[in-house]
Structure formats: structure tokens, C-alpha cells
C-alpha positions as YAML, in Angstrom:
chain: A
units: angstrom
residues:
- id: 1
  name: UNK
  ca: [0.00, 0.00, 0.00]
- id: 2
  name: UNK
  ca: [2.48, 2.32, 1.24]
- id: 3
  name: UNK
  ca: [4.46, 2.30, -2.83]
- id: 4
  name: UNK
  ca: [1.03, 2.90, -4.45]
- id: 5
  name: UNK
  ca: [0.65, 6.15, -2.48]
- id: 6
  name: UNK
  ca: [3.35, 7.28, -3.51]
- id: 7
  name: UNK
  ca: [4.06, 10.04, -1.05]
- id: 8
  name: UNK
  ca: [0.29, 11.05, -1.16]
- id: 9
  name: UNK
  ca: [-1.40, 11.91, 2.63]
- id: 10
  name: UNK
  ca: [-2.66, 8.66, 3.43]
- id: 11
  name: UNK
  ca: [-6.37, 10.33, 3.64]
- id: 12
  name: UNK
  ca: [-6.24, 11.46, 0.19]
- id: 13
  name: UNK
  ca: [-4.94, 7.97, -1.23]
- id: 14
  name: UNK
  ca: [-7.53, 5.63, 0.85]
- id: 15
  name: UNK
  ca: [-10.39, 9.07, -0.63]
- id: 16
  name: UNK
  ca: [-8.54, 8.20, -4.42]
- id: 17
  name: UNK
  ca: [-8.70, 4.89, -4.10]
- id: 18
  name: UNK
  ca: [-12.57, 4.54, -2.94]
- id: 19
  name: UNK
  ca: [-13.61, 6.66, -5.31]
- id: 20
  name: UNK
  ca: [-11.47, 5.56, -8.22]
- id: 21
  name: UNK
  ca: [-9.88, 9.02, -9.00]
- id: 22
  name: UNK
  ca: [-5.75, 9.72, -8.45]
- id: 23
  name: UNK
  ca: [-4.87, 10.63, -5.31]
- id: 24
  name: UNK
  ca: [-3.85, 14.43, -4.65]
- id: 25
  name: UNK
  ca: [-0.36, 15.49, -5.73]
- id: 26
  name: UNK
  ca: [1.79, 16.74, -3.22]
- id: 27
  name: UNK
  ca: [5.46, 18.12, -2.77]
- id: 28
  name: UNK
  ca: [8.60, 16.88, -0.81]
- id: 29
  name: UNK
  ca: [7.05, 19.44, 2.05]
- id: 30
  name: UNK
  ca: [4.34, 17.30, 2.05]
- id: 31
  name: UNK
  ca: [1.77, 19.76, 1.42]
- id: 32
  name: UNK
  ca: [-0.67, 19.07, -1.20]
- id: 33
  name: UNK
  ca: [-0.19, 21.80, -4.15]
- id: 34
  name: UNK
  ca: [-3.53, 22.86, -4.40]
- id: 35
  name: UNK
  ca: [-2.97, 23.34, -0.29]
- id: 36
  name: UNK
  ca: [0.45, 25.27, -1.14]
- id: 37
  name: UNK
  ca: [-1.44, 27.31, -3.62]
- id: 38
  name: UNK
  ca: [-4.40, 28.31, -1.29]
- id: 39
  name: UNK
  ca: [-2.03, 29.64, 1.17]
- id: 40
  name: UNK
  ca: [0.25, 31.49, -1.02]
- id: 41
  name: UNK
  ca: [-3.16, 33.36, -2.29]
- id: 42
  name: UNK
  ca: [-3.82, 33.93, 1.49]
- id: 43
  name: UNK
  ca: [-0.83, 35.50, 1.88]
- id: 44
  name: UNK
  ca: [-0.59, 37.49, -1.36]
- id: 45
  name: UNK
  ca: [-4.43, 38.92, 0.17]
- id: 46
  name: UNK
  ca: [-3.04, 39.92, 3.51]
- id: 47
  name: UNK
  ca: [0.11, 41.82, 2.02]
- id: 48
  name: UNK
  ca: [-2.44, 43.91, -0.43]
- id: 49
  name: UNK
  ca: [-5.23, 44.41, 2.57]
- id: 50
  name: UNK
  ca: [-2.79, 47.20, 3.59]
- id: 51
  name: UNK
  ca: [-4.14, 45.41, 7.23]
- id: 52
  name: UNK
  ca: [-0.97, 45.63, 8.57]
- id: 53
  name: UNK
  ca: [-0.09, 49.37, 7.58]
- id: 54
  name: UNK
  ca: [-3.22, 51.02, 8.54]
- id: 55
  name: UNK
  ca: [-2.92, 49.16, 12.17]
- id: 56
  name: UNK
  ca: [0.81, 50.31, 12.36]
- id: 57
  name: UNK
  ca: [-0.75, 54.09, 11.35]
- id: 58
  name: UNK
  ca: [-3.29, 54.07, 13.98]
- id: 59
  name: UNK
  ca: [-0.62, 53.04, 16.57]
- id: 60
  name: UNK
  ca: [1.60, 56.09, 15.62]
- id: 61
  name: UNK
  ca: [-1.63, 58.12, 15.86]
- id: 62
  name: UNK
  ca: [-1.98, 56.88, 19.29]
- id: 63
  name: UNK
  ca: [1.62, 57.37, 20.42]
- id: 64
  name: UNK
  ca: [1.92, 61.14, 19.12]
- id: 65
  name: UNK
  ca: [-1.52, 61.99, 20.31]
- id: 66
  name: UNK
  ca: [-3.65, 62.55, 17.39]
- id: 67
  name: UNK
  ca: [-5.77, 59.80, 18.60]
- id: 68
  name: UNK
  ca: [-7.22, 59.80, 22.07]
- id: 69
  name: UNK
  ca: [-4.69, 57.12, 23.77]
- id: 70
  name: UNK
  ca: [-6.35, 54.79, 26.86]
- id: 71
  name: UNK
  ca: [-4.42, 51.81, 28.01]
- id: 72
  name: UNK
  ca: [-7.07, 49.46, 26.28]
- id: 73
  name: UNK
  ca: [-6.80, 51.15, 22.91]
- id: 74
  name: UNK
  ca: [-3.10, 50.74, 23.05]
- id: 75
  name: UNK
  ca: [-3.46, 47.08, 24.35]
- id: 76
  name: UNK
  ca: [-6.06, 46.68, 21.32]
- id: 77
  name: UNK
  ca: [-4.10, 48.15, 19.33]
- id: 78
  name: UNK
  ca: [-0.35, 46.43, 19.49]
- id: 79
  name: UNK
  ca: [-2.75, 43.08, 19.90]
- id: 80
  name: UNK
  ca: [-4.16, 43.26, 16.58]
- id: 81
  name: UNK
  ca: [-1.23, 44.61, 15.25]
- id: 82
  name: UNK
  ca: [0.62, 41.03, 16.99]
- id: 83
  name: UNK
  ca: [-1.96, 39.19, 15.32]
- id: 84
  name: UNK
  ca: [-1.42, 39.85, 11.85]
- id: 85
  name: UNK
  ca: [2.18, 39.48, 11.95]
- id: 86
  name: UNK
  ca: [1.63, 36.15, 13.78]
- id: 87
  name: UNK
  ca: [-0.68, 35.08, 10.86]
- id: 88
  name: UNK
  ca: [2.12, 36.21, 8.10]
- id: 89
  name: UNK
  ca: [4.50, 34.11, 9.68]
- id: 90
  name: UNK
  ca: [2.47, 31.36, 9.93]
- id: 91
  name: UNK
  ca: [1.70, 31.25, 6.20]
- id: 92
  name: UNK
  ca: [4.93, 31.69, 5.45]
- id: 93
  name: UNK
  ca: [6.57, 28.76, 7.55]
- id: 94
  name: UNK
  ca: [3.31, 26.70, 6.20]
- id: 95
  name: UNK
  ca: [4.85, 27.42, 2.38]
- id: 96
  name: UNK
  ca: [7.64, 26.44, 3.65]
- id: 97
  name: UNK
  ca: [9.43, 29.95, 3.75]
- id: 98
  name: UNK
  ca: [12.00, 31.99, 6.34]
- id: 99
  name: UNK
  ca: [10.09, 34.35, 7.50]
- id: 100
  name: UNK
  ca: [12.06, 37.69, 7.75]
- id: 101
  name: UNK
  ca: [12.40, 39.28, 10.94]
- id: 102
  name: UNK
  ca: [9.72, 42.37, 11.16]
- id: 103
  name: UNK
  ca: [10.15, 45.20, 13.39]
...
């Protein structure tokens, strides 16, 4: 069984095999391509949502004073701004990619 799969995740061969049709083509990371391709999309999406740079302007709002600074907007803020840098480098390490150090 194991030579017929080929390298295939072992759901998608016993799926393939069930229902006759080839099993789904994956890379030596082991992620199925149409997998790899969903992600890189993902991440292509978040780098042109400008996300990232609007939550990075409304922090330097809040830390010159144009915007009315509480603790729990800051803590909001640098959260969400934590959150989408944590998501960047988790689509990047799942496409198998370094990850550059951000600021």
C-alpha cells in the first residue's frame, strides 16, 4: 500500500482509491499543491489588505496623540497589530518559507 501512495497523505490515497480518482499530488514538504497554492493566495491577500499598515498608522496616531490614547486602545491596538504578523509568519513557515524578521 504504502508504494502505491506514492508520497500522497494517506487520507487522500484511501479518498482516491474509494472513489477511483488519483490521489492528490503533493510536494517533498508534504503539502498538497492545491494546499500550497491556497495559502500562497492567502498571503498574497493579507500583504495587499494594507491590514498591517493602517494598524501600524493608527498606533503612531496613538503614540503622538492625534488619537485619544487609553491603556485598552493601546493594548487593542499592538494586539491586533501582533496578530497579523503572527498570521504572516504562519503562512509563510506553512509554504515552507524563512520568515524575515519584522520590526
Amino acid at each position: 500500500m504504502a508504494l502505491e501512495a506514492a508520497g500522497a497523505p494517506l487520507g487522500s490515497y484511501i479518498r482516491a482509491k474509494l472513489l477511483g480518482t488519483a490521489p492528490i499530488r503533493t510536494r517533498t514538504s508534504g503539502i498538497a499543491v492545491e494546499d500550497r497554492q491556497a495559502l500562497g493566495r492567502t498571503l498574497a491577500l493579507l500583504g495587499q489588505s494594507r491590514l498591517s499598515s493602517n494598524l501600524n498608522q493608527l498606533a503612531h496616531l496613538a503614540h503622538i496623540g492625534a488619537l485619544p490614547l487609553t491603556p485598552e486602545l493601546e493594548a487593542e491596538l499592538s494586539g491586533c497589530l501582533a496578530e497579523v504578523r503572527d498570521l504572516r509568519r504562519l503562512l509563510l513557515c506553512a509554504l515552507g518559507l524563512k520568515p524575515e524578521v519584522l520590526p
